């Protein structure tokens, strides 16, 4: 890694653009994965870490929420997991002198990449009001300071408690308990920007906002449709499951504006054949859809399913399932009959043959899984799209049977568990009642703020204290300039973090950074070494044990930080035994077992090898806990995304070498990009039409009805085989372009995948 120190949006002097790759993983990947670790940590520490990732007595990889198979390889991790582990387990630490040497003003010019490279945070630091530097502060003093601010608020709702999805179950539980005991439901989390649309759509249609499949179902499916997801980069171990499914005869269809490497061809590094051979062709069919066109595609396929049923009554729909378990079929049938091919072709950019092919495959397959990620959830019509996805599955009873179901693939390794533990601004009354019964206080009942609402609250001056359990809120949320201005209006901002990022530099009047143990590290408390637990994308809960000694003495665990802050803030109020929680996490798990359904014998279950799987109504017994007790087939109005003349639809996505706002390197190997991130991928025919050429520099302007000119200056145009009319640039830099007001209907998730942009050539010097 070289030491380029660049601003987001500025030119990378060494940028190289090559060809995009059509295969993923294989030998280069496994070599790439070991190299940074060995260089930074030495071979012994590396071996200890790499053989503990995702093992039954090891720690859970923090790179994604992909589940672990029952039969694990010795090396059950991927290249990007190795990068995440190395990034956290680096022995490099931020020295005390750093804080005096670097003013906040000077740090504003540093990139995320540079900030992350400074190493692990090892001492609490405080920025007093008016100061331009952080300075070291003692833990007790830090907690007293936050407590005083919190207790001085005129209402608990003037505080917001953000969570990023790496937070483990036990931490999340005590954290939400503290927020609610303090008196607020303001619990925004990264899920609000991620799979919130999934939670909203699935809760309304099937009564649970989670996947309805088990890990083994992949191997039993006839057809797997992968929509709006780039597994080769973001869930690489999923390729192993897809490969196995193919071996068992499954057909795989990828629906994406980009021909992502992992979806095209895959070389499995764990198999000799993968190392020497050409690898497996993963996707049998690739439907290169236009951004935002999925709803039209799903409706069109459902329409064809109903037409096939009309042509051969009794042979296509799963009548028994529909009659017994669903409501709304007739209304849907009437509505979908009006859908016309012209609208569908316009919205999807696909051909009739492609749509018919998918419909035909769907009708001929008895067991169908649809997986999806951000390409579907971060859209204006995301909730409606996902309801249509559920309808398509329901029509042929593809739910609650082997090899079939809905499979949202989560992002952060415990984002799903955090929600299960109560991190949500609108937890249902059943949960709040259970909390009340267990702890004897009356939790607030009014809904709190989600991520975008928190930002609006900051803008209005209604939120004065912003506390973050991990993450990088100002960089992750949309509309960077507006977000940063809003954050500066807070009275106090607190970040519990492992490494430096933009959110430490853009602060409220007064600010604190509280460093914490990472997941790889041994967590020793009064009651002995502690472990934590996480829930993966298929609702399996298992333990995660830190393996290496903490990077520095004096670091507190996240649980300890919450418990000490709670004691400092609440004292004896409500009589909760915070000190007991910190000493022995089993005590926390005992409380969880009485509050959260499915965890009744938590302490025993979590100690079983491989953990346990949470109950799931649709998956286990075709039980749908919706308002009607049935799975809901819904009617959704199609409103295709309009692309004004001369404009492109920009999606903001991840490179191969980043984890969300954390940048591991400036390369994006599969897309042929080296040493830079200031690139915009555009279809060659669009370039021709716009009078632009590959290699040219452009300013990217986003267009929104508020008339604000949001610009990402001086980007290099890369001619790339994306769908016509659709462009792509990297997140988080491109968040500058996403208007704050642009949010998904029903879930309030920022529309990060469809920004209307105009490219203006930069005059040549
Ligand atoms: N290495 C690594 N792993 C990660 C992460 C990471 O940053 N790095 N992040 C984690 C997190 S929090 C998450 S949420 C996941 C994210 O995992 P992904 O959702 O795979 O991440 P993105 O890079 O946002 O990719 C979105 C994909 O959707 C496609 N897409 C965009 N618009 C559309 C559309 O309109 N229709 C369709 N069908 N497709 C579309 C894009 O071309 C791209 O392939 O990964 C998790 N795992
Ligand atoms: N434009 C655009 N915006 C997006 C997206 C997009 O696709 N496009 N994706 C959205 C999605 S899917 C998500 S999930 C969000 C992500 O939003 P966040 O979860 O807020 O962001 P991350 O980059 O994952 O957070 C990284 C920081 O977490 C801290 N950290 C790492 N490990 C630990 C730990 O163990 N404990 C603690 N306390 N801190 C730790 C480090 O300081 C690190 O800098 O961004 C969203 N924003
Ligand atoms: Mo995410």
mmCIF file of N, CA and C in Angstrom, residues 206-208 210-217 321 390 398-406 416 535-541 612-625:
data_model
loop_
_atom_site.group_PDB
_atom_site.id
_atom_site.type_symbol
_atom_site.label_atom_id
_atom_site.label_comp_id
_atom_site.label_asym_id
_atom_site.label_seq_id
_atom_site.Cartn_x
_atom_site.Cartn_y
_atom_site.Cartn_z
ATOM 1 N N UNK A 206 -44.927 -10.992 4.859
ATOM 2 C CA UNK A 206 -44.842 -12.335 5.440
ATOM 3 C C UNK A 206 -44.694 -12.327 6.966
ATOM 4 N N UNK A 207 -44.692 -11.119 7.562
ATOM 5 C CA UNK A 207 -44.725 -11.051 9.022
ATOM 6 C C UNK A 207 -43.387 -11.169 9.716
ATOM 7 N N UNK A 208 -42.295 -11.215 8.949
ATOM 8 C CA UNK A 208 -40.958 -11.233 9.560
ATOM 9 C C UNK A 208 -40.001 -10.592 8.554
ATOM 10 N N UNK A 210 -36.970 -11.024 7.813
ATOM 11 C CA UNK A 210 -35.723 -11.781 7.661
ATOM 12 C C UNK A 210 -35.845 -12.844 6.567
ATOM 13 N N UNK A 211 -34.698 -13.420 6.255
ATOM 14 C CA UNK A 211 -34.609 -14.502 5.285
ATOM 15 C C UNK A 211 -35.510 -15.674 5.681
ATOM 16 N N UNK A 212 -36.082 -16.359 4.682
ATOM 17 C CA UNK A 212 -36.907 -17.528 4.998
ATOM 18 C C UNK A 212 -36.203 -18.829 4.625
ATOM 19 N N UNK A 213 -34.886 -18.777 4.464
ATOM 20 C CA UNK A 213 -34.196 -20.019 4.102
ATOM 21 C C UNK A 213 -33.131 -20.382 5.136
ATOM 22 N N UNK A 214 -32.698 -21.622 5.071
ATOM 23 C CA UNK A 214 -31.558 -22.080 5.872
ATOM 24 C C UNK A 214 -30.373 -22.232 4.916
ATOM 25 N N UNK A 215 -29.181 -22.317 5.470
ATOM 26 C CA UNK A 215 -27.991 -22.405 4.626
ATOM 27 C C UNK A 215 -28.104 -23.543 3.611
ATOM 28 N N UNK A 216 -28.574 -24.682 4.067
ATOM 29 C CA UNK A 216 -28.620 -25.875 3.207
ATOM 30 C C UNK A 216 -29.566 -25.734 2.026
ATOM 31 N N UNK A 217 -30.468 -24.778 2.107
ATOM 32 C CA UNK A 217 -31.435 -24.638 1.012
ATOM 33 C C UNK A 217 -30.783 -24.294 -0.321
ATOM 34 N N UNK A 321 -51.429 -23.817 -1.525
ATOM 35 C CA UNK A 321 -50.701 -22.845 -0.700
ATOM 36 C C UNK A 321 -51.416 -21.501 -0.712
ATOM 37 N N UNK A 390 -41.807 -10.761 -3.254
ATOM 38 C CA UNK A 390 -42.479 -11.739 -2.396
ATOM 39 C C UNK A 390 -43.689 -12.343 -3.112
ATOM 40 N N UNK A 398 -43.201 -20.749 -3.149
ATOM 41 C CA UNK A 398 -41.760 -20.860 -2.915
ATOM 42 C C UNK A 398 -41.361 -20.264 -1.561
ATOM 43 N N UNK A 399 -42.016 -20.738 -0.544
ATOM 44 C CA UNK A 399 -41.669 -20.258 0.785
ATOM 45 C C UNK A 399 -42.015 -21.351 1.784
ATOM 46 N N UNK A 400 -41.121 -21.583 2.734
ATOM 47 C CA UNK A 400 -41.402 -22.606 3.728
ATOM 48 C C UNK A 400 -41.362 -24.015 3.162
ATOM 49 N N UNK A 401 -40.521 -24.227 2.141
ATOM 50 C CA UNK A 401 -40.271 -25.600 1.672
ATOM 51 C C UNK A 401 -38.795 -25.705 1.304
ATOM 52 N N UNK A 402 -38.238 -26.913 1.281
ATOM 53 C CA UNK A 402 -36.789 -27.044 1.046
ATOM 54 C C UNK A 402 -36.369 -26.430 -0.286
ATOM 55 N N UNK A 403 -35.246 -25.756 -0.270
ATOM 56 C CA UNK A 403 -34.671 -25.239 -1.506
ATOM 57 C C UNK A 403 -35.371 -24.018 -2.063
ATOM 58 N N UNK A 404 -36.222 -23.390 -1.282
ATOM 59 C CA UNK A 404 -36.979 -22.249 -1.800
ATOM 60 C C UNK A 404 -37.077 -21.157 -0.750
ATOM 61 N N UNK A 405 -37.207 -19.920 -1.227
ATOM 62 C CA UNK A 405 -37.471 -18.836 -0.282
ATOM 63 C C UNK A 405 -36.853 -17.510 -0.655
ATOM 64 N N UNK A 406 -37.100 -16.562 0.249
ATOM 65 C CA UNK A 406 -36.595 -15.202 0.088
ATOM 66 C C UNK A 406 -35.312 -15.089 0.889
ATOM 67 N N UNK A 416 -28.324 -7.830 11.512
ATOM 68 C CA UNK A 416 -29.608 -8.503 11.748
ATOM 69 C C UNK A 416 -29.824 -8.756 13.240
ATOM 70 N N UNK A 535 -25.799 -12.870 14.910
ATOM 71 C CA UNK A 535 -26.809 -13.583 14.110
ATOM 72 C C UNK A 535 -26.505 -13.332 12.636
ATOM 73 N N UNK A 536 -26.457 -14.384 11.821
ATOM 74 C CA UNK A 536 -26.119 -14.176 10.416
ATOM 75 C C UNK A 536 -27.370 -14.017 9.548
ATOM 76 N N UNK A 537 -27.157 -13.981 8.243
ATOM 77 C CA UNK A 537 -28.247 -13.718 7.302
ATOM 78 C C UNK A 537 -29.336 -14.784 7.304
ATOM 79 N N UNK A 538 -29.035 -15.996 7.782
ATOM 80 C CA UNK A 538 -30.074 -17.023 7.800
ATOM 81 C C UNK A 538 -30.519 -17.320 9.231
ATOM 82 N N UNK A 539 -30.426 -16.307 10.105
ATOM 83 C CA UNK A 539 -30.981 -16.354 11.461
ATOM 84 C C UNK A 539 -30.285 -17.366 12.369
ATOM 85 N N UNK A 540 -29.038 -17.726 12.049
ATOM 86 C CA UNK A 540 -28.276 -18.610 12.939
ATOM 87 C C UNK A 540 -27.471 -17.726 13.896
ATOM 88 N N UNK A 541 -27.552 -18.063 15.200
ATOM 89 C CA UNK A 541 -26.847 -17.291 16.221
ATOM 90 C C UNK A 541 -25.683 -18.126 16.720
ATOM 91 N N UNK A 612 -27.132 -21.901 17.339
ATOM 92 C CA UNK A 612 -28.519 -22.341 17.153
ATOM 93 C C UNK A 612 -29.222 -21.444 16.140
ATOM 94 N N UNK A 613 -30.329 -21.955 15.610
ATOM 95 C CA UNK A 613 -31.070 -21.207 14.598
ATOM 96 C C UNK A 613 -32.356 -20.678 15.227
ATOM 97 N N UNK A 614 -32.641 -19.401 15.011
ATOM 98 C CA UNK A 614 -33.839 -18.793 15.588
ATOM 99 C C UNK A 614 -35.084 -19.299 14.882
ATOM 100 N N UNK A 615 -36.184 -19.381 15.622
ATOM 101 C CA UNK A 615 -37.440 -19.785 14.989
ATOM 102 C C UNK A 615 -37.842 -18.753 13.934
ATOM 103 N N UNK A 616 -38.542 -19.209 12.910
ATOM 104 C CA UNK A 616 -38.893 -18.352 11.780
ATOM 105 C C UNK A 616 -40.199 -18.906 11.210
ATOM 106 N N UNK A 617 -41.287 -18.178 11.459
ATOM 107 C CA UNK A 617 -42.633 -18.658 11.093
ATOM 108 C C UNK A 617 -42.752 -19.117 9.653
ATOM 109 N N UNK A 618 -42.440 -18.258 8.679
ATOM 110 C CA UNK A 618 -42.601 -18.663 7.273
ATOM 111 C C UNK A 618 -41.731 -19.867 6.913
ATOM 112 N N UNK A 619 -40.500 -19.900 7.405
ATOM 113 C CA UNK A 619 -39.576 -20.980 7.043
ATOM 114 C C UNK A 619 -39.977 -22.306 7.698
ATOM 115 N N UNK A 620 -40.349 -22.246 8.984
ATOM 116 C CA UNK A 620 -40.539 -23.480 9.747
ATOM 117 C C UNK A 620 -41.913 -24.104 9.560
ATOM 118 N N UNK A 621 -42.943 -23.277 9.474
ATOM 119 C CA UNK A 621 -44.294 -23.855 9.463
ATOM 120 C C UNK A 621 -45.274 -23.066 8.594
ATOM 121 N N UNK A 622 -44.728 -22.290 7.656
ATOM 122 C CA UNK A 622 -45.601 -21.488 6.810
ATOM 123 C C UNK A 622 -46.595 -20.701 7.658
ATOM 124 N N UNK A 623 -46.065 -20.133 8.738
ATOM 125 C CA UNK A 623 -46.897 -19.292 9.601
ATOM 126 C C UNK A 623 -46.537 -17.837 9.310
ATOM 127 N N UNK A 624 -47.552 -17.020 9.068
ATOM 128 C CA UNK A 624 -47.294 -15.630 8.675
ATOM 129 C C UNK A 624 -47.909 -14.686 9.696
ATOM 130 N N UNK A 625 -47.051 -14.073 10.513
ATOM 131 C CA UNK A 625 -47.548 -13.211 11.587
ATOM 132 C C UNK A 625 -47.779 -11.778 11.104
#
